[in-house]
CSV table of C-alpha atoms and ligand atoms in Angstrom, one decimal:
chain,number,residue,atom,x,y,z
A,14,UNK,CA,0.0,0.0,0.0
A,15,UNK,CA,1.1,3.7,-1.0
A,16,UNK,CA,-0.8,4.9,2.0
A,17,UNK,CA,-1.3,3.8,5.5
A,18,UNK,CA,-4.6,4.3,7.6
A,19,UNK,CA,-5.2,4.7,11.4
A,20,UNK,CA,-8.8,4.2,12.4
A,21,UNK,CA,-10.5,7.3,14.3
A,22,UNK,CA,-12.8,5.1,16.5
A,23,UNK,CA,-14.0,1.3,17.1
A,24,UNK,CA,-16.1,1.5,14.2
A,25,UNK,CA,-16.6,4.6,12.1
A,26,UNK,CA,-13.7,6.8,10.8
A,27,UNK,CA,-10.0,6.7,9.7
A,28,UNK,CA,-7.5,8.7,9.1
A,29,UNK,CA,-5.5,8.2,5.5
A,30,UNK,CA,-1.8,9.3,5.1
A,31,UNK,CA,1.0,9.5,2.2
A,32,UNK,CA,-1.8,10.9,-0.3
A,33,UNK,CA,-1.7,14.3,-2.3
A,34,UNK,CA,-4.7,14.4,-3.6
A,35,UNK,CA,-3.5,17.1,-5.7
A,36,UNK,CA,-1.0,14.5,-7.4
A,37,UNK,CA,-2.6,11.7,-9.5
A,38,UNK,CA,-2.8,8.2,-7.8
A,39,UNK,CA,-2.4,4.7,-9.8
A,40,UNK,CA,-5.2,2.6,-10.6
A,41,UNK,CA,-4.2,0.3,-7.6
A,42,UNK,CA,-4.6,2.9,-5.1
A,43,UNK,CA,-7.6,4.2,-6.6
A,44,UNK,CA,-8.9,0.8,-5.7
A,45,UNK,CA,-7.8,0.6,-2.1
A,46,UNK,CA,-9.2,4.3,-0.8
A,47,UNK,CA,-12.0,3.3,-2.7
A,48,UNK,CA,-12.5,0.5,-0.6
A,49,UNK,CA,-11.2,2.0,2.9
A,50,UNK,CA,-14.0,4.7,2.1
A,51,UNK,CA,-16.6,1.6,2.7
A,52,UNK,CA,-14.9,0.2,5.5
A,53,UNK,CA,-14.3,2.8,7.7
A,54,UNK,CA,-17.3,5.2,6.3
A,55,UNK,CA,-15.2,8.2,7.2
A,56,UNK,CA,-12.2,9.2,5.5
A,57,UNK,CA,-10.1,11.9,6.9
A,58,UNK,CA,-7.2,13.8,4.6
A,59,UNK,CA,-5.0,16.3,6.7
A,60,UNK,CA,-3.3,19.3,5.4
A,61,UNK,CA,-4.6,19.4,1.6
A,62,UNK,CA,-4.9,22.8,1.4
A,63,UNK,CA,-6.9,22.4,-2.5
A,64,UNK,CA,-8.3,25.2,-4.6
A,65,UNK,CA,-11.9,24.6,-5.7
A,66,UNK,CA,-10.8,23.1,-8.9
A,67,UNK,CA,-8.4,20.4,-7.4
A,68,UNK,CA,-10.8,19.7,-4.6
A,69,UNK,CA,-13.1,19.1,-8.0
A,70,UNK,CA,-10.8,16.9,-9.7
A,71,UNK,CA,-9.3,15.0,-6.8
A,72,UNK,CA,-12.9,13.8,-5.8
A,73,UNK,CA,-13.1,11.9,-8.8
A,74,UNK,CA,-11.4,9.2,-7.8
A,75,UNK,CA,-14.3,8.2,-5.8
A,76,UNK,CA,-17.4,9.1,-8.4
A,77,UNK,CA,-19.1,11.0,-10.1
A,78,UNK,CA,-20.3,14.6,-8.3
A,79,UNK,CA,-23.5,14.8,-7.9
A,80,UNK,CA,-25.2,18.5,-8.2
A,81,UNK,CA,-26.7,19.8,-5.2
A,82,UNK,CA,-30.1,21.4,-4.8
A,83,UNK,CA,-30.0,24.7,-3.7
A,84,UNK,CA,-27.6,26.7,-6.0
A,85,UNK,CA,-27.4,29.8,-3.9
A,86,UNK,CA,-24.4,28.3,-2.3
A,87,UNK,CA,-22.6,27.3,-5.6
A,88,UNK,CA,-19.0,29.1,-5.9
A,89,UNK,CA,-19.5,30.8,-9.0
A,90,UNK,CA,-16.2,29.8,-10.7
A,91,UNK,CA,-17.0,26.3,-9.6
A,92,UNK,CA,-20.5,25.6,-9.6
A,93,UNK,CA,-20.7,22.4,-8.9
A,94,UNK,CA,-18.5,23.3,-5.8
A,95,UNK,CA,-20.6,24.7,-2.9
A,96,UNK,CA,-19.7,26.3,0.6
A,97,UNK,CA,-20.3,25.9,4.2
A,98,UNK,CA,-20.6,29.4,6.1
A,99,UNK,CA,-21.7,30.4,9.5
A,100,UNK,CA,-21.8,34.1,7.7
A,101,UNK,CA,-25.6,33.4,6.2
A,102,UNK,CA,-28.6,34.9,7.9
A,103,UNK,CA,-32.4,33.6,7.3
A,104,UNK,CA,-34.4,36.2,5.4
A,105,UNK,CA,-35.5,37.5,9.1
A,106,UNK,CA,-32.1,38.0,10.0
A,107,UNK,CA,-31.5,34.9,12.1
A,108,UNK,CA,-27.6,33.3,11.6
A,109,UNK,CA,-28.2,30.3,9.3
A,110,UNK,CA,-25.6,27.2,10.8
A,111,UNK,CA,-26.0,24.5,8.0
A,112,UNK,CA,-26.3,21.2,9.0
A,113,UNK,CA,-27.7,21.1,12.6
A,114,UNK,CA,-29.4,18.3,14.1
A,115,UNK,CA,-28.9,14.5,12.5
A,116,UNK,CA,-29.4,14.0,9.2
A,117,UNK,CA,-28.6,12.1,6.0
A,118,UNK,CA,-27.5,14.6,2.5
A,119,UNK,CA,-30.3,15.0,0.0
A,120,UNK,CA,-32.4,11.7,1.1
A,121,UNK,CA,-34.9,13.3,-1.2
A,122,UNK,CA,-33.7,13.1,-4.2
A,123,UNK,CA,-34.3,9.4,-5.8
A,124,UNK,CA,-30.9,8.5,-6.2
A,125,UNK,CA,-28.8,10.0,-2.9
A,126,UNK,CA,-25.6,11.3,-3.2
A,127,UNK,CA,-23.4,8.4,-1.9
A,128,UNK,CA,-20.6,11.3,-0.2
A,129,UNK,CA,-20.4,14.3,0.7
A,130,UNK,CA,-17.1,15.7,1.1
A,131,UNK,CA,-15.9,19.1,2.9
A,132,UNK,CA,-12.6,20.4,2.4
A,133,UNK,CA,-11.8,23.1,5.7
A,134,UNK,CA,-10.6,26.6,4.6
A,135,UNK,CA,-11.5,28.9,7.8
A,136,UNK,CA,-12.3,27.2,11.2
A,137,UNK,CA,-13.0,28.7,14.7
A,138,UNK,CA,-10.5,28.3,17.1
A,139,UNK,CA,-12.6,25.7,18.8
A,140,UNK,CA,-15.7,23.8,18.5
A,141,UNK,CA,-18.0,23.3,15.5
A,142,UNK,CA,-16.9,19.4,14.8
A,143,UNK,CA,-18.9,17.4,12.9
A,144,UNK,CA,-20.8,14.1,14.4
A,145,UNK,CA,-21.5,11.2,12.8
A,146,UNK,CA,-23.4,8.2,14.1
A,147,UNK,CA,-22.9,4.4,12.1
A,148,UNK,CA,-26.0,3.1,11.1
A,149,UNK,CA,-25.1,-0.2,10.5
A,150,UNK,CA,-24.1,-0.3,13.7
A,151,UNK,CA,-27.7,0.6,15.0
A,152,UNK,CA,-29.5,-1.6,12.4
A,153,UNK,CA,-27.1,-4.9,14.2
A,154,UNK,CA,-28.2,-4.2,17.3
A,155,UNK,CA,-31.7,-3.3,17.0
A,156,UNK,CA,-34.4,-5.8,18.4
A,157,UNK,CA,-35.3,-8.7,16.2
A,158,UNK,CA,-38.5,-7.6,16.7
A,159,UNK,CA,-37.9,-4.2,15.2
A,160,UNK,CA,-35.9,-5.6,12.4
A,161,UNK,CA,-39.3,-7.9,11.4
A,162,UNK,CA,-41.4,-4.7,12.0
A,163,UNK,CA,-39.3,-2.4,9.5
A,164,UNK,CA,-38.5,-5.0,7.0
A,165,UNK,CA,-40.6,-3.6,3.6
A,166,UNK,CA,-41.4,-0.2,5.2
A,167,UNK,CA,-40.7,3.0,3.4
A,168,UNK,CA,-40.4,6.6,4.5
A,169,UNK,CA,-41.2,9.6,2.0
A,170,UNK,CA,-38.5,12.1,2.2
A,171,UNK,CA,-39.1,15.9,0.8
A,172,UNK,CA,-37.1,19.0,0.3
A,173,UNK,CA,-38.3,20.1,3.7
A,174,UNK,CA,-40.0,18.3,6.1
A,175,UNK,CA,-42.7,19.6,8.1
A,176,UNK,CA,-42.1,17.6,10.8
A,177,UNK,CA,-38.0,19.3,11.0
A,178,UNK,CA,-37.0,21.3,14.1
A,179,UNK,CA,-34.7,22.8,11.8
A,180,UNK,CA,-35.9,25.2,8.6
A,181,UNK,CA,-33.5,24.8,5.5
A,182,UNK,CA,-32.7,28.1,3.2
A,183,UNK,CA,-35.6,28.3,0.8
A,184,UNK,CA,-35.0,27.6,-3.0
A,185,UNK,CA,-35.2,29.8,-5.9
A,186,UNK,CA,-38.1,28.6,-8.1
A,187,UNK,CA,-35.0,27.4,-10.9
A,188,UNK,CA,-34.0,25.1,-7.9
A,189,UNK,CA,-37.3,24.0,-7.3
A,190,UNK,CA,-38.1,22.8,-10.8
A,191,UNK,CA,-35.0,20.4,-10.6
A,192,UNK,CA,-35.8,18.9,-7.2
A,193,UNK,CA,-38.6,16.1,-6.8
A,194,UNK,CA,-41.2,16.3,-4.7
A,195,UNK,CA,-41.1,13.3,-2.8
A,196,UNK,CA,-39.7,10.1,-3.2
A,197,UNK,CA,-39.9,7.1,-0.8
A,198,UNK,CA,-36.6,5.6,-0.1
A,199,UNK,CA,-36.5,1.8,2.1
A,200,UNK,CA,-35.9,2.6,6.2
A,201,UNK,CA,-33.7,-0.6,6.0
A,202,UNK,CA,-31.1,-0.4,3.2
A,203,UNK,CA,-28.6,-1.9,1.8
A,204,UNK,CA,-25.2,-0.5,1.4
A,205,UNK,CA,-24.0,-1.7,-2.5
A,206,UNK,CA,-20.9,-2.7,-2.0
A,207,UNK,CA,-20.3,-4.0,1.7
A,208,UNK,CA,-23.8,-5.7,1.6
A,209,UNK,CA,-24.5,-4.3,4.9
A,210,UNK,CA,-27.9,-2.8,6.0
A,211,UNK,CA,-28.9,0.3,7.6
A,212,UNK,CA,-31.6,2.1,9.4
A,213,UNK,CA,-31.8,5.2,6.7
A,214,UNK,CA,-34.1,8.1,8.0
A,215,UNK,CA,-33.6,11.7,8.0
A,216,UNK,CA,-35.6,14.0,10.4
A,217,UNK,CA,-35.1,17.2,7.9
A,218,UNK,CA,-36.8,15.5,5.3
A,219,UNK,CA,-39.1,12.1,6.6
A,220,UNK,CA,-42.4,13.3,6.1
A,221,UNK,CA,-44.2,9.6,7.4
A,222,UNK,CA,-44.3,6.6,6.3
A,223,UNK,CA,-45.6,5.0,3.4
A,224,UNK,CA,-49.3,3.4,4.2
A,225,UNK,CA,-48.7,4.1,8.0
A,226,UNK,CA,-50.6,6.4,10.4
A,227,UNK,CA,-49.0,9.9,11.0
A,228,UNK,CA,-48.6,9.3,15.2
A,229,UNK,CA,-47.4,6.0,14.6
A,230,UNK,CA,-45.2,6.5,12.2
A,231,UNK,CA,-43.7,9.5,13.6
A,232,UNK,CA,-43.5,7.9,16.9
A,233,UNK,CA,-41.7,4.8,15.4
A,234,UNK,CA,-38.6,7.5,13.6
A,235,UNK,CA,-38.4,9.4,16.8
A,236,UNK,CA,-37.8,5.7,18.4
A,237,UNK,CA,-35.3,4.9,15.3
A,238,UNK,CA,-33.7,8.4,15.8
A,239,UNK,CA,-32.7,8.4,19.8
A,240,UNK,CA,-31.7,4.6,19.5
A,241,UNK,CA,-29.3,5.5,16.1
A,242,UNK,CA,-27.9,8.6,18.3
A,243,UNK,CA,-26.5,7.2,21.5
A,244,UNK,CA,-23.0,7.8,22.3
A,245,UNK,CA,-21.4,4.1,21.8
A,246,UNK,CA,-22.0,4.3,17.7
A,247,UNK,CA,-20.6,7.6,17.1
A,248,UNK,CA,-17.7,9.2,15.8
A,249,UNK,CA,-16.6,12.9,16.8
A,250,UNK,CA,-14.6,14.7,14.1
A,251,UNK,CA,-12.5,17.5,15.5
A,252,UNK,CA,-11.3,20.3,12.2
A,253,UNK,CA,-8.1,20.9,11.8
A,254,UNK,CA,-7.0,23.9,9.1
A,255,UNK,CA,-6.9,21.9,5.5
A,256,UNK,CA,-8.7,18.8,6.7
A,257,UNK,CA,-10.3,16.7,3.7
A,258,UNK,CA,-13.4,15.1,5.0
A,259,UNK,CA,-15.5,12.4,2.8
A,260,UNK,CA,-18.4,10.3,4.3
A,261,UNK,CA,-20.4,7.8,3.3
A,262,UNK,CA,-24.3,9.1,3.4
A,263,UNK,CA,-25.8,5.4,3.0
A,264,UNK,CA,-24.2,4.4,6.7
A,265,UNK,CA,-23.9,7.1,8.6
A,266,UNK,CA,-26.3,10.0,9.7
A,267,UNK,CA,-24.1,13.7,10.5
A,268,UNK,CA,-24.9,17.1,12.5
A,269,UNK,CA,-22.6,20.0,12.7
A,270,UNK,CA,-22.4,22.0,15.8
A,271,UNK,CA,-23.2,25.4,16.2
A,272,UNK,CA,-21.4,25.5,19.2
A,273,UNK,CA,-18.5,28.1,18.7
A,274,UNK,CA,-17.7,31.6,18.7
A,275,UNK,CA,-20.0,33.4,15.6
A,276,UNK,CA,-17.3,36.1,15.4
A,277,UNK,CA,-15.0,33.7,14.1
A,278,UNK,CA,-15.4,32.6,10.1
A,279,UNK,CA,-16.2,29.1,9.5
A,280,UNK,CA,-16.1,28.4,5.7
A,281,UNK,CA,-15.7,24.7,4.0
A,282,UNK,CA,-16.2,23.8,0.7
A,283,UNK,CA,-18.6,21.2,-0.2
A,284,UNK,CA,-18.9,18.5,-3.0
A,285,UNK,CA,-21.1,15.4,-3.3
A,286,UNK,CA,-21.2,12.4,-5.7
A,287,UNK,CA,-23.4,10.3,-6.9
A,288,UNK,CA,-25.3,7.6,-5.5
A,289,UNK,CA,-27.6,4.7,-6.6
A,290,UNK,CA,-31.1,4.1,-6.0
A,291,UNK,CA,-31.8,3.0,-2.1
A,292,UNK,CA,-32.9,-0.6,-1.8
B,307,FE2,FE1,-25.3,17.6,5.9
């Protein structure tokens, strides 16, 4: 191996090191991130330090980037680029902190981005680390009895659920007419190329479930939610300046914190890539 890897916790995250992923990589190692990125679901680049264009370019030796919904954060050189800022305000006036409260990237779109990837330029001094919980992890250890009860349900997921403690920055009508409505994804799926299975909700956008009662079926995420959360299957990234962060959406659910000093700029990019149909 060209690189070596150091895991972050008992089961979620790793650290990668002896990349440049501003330097091209052989087919080989291609292979072998590619496959630590399933293992580990976290993958953790330090000191990269890319322009938007090589943060563009390295990510495609993991997929294909997939375009996110709500262009007003696109970097208008590269659009398919976004940003992460703690220096947006609601149209009331309100500080905007992307990414609060657990959550899984664009569940509602029919086929889910399969990464997201943030790339730190400006961090606080302390504070605002991402969580991530492994839901695999939670699926294994629910009851058997829950496992029987979920098997063949579906949840519909929306831009914005009413249901969401937390309200997402509107979209322009030209987003809109590119994003569905709803689509129904399986609360139970399978991950594509490690076989495993995970719970896969998503309080921003689960709207209910599919031929289920509203109170029972919001009763039953709240239950999936607190028992996905608990400390023992999370993993606690702490930013460092020029971090590269990639995670896999179709294991893990993620929150940021808002939990710092406002003063101080926080400002990643962000890219996603492509990911298949949830079954
Ligand atoms: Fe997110």
């Amino acid at each position: 191996m060209e690189f070596t890897i150091t895991p972050l916790s008992a089961h979620t995250g790793a650290e990668v090191h002896g990349i440049d992923l501003t330097q091209p990589v052989k087919d080989v190692v291609q292979a072998q991130l590619n496959r630590a990125f399933v293992d580990h679901s976290v993958l953790v680049f330090r000191d990269q330090h890319l322009t938007p264009d090589q943060l563009f370019k390295a990510v495609g030796l993991f997929g294909e980037v997939f375009p996110q919904h709500n262009s007003r954060f696109a970097l208008r050189d590269c659009p398919l680029v976004h940003y992460i800022s703690n220096q947006d305000f609601y149209a009331d006036g309100r500080r905007y902190i992307p990414g609060e409260g657990y959550h899984t990237d664009h569940s509602n779109a029919a086929c889910p981005p399969k990464a997201t990837v943030l790339h730190a330029v400006s961090l606080p001094d302390r504070g605002g680390d991402t969580q991530y919980v492994n839901m695999h992890l939670a699926y294994d250890e629910l009851p058997q009895a829950t496992k029987r009860r979920l098997d063949g349900l579906k949840a519909i997921h929306v831009y914005q659920s009413r249901h969401s403690a937390r309200k997402l920055m509107e979209l322009s009508s030209e987003s809109r007419s590119k994003v569905p409505d709803a689509v129904a994804h399986p609360i139970v799926r399978t991950h594509p190329e490690s076989g495993r299975k995970a719970i896969y909700i998503n309080p921003i956008r689960t709207e209910g479930i599919v031929g289920m009662p509203e109170t029972e079926a919001l009763t039953l995420l709240a239950d999936l939610l607190e028992h996905a959360t608990q400390p023992q299957y999370q993993y606690r990234h702490q930013w460092r300046p020029g971090d590269l962060v990639m995670w896999d959406n179709r294991s893990l659910l993620h929150k940021a914190n808002g939990d710092y000093d406002m003063s101080q700029r926080r400002y990643l990019y962000r890219i996603m890539l492509q990911g298949d149909l949830p079954v």
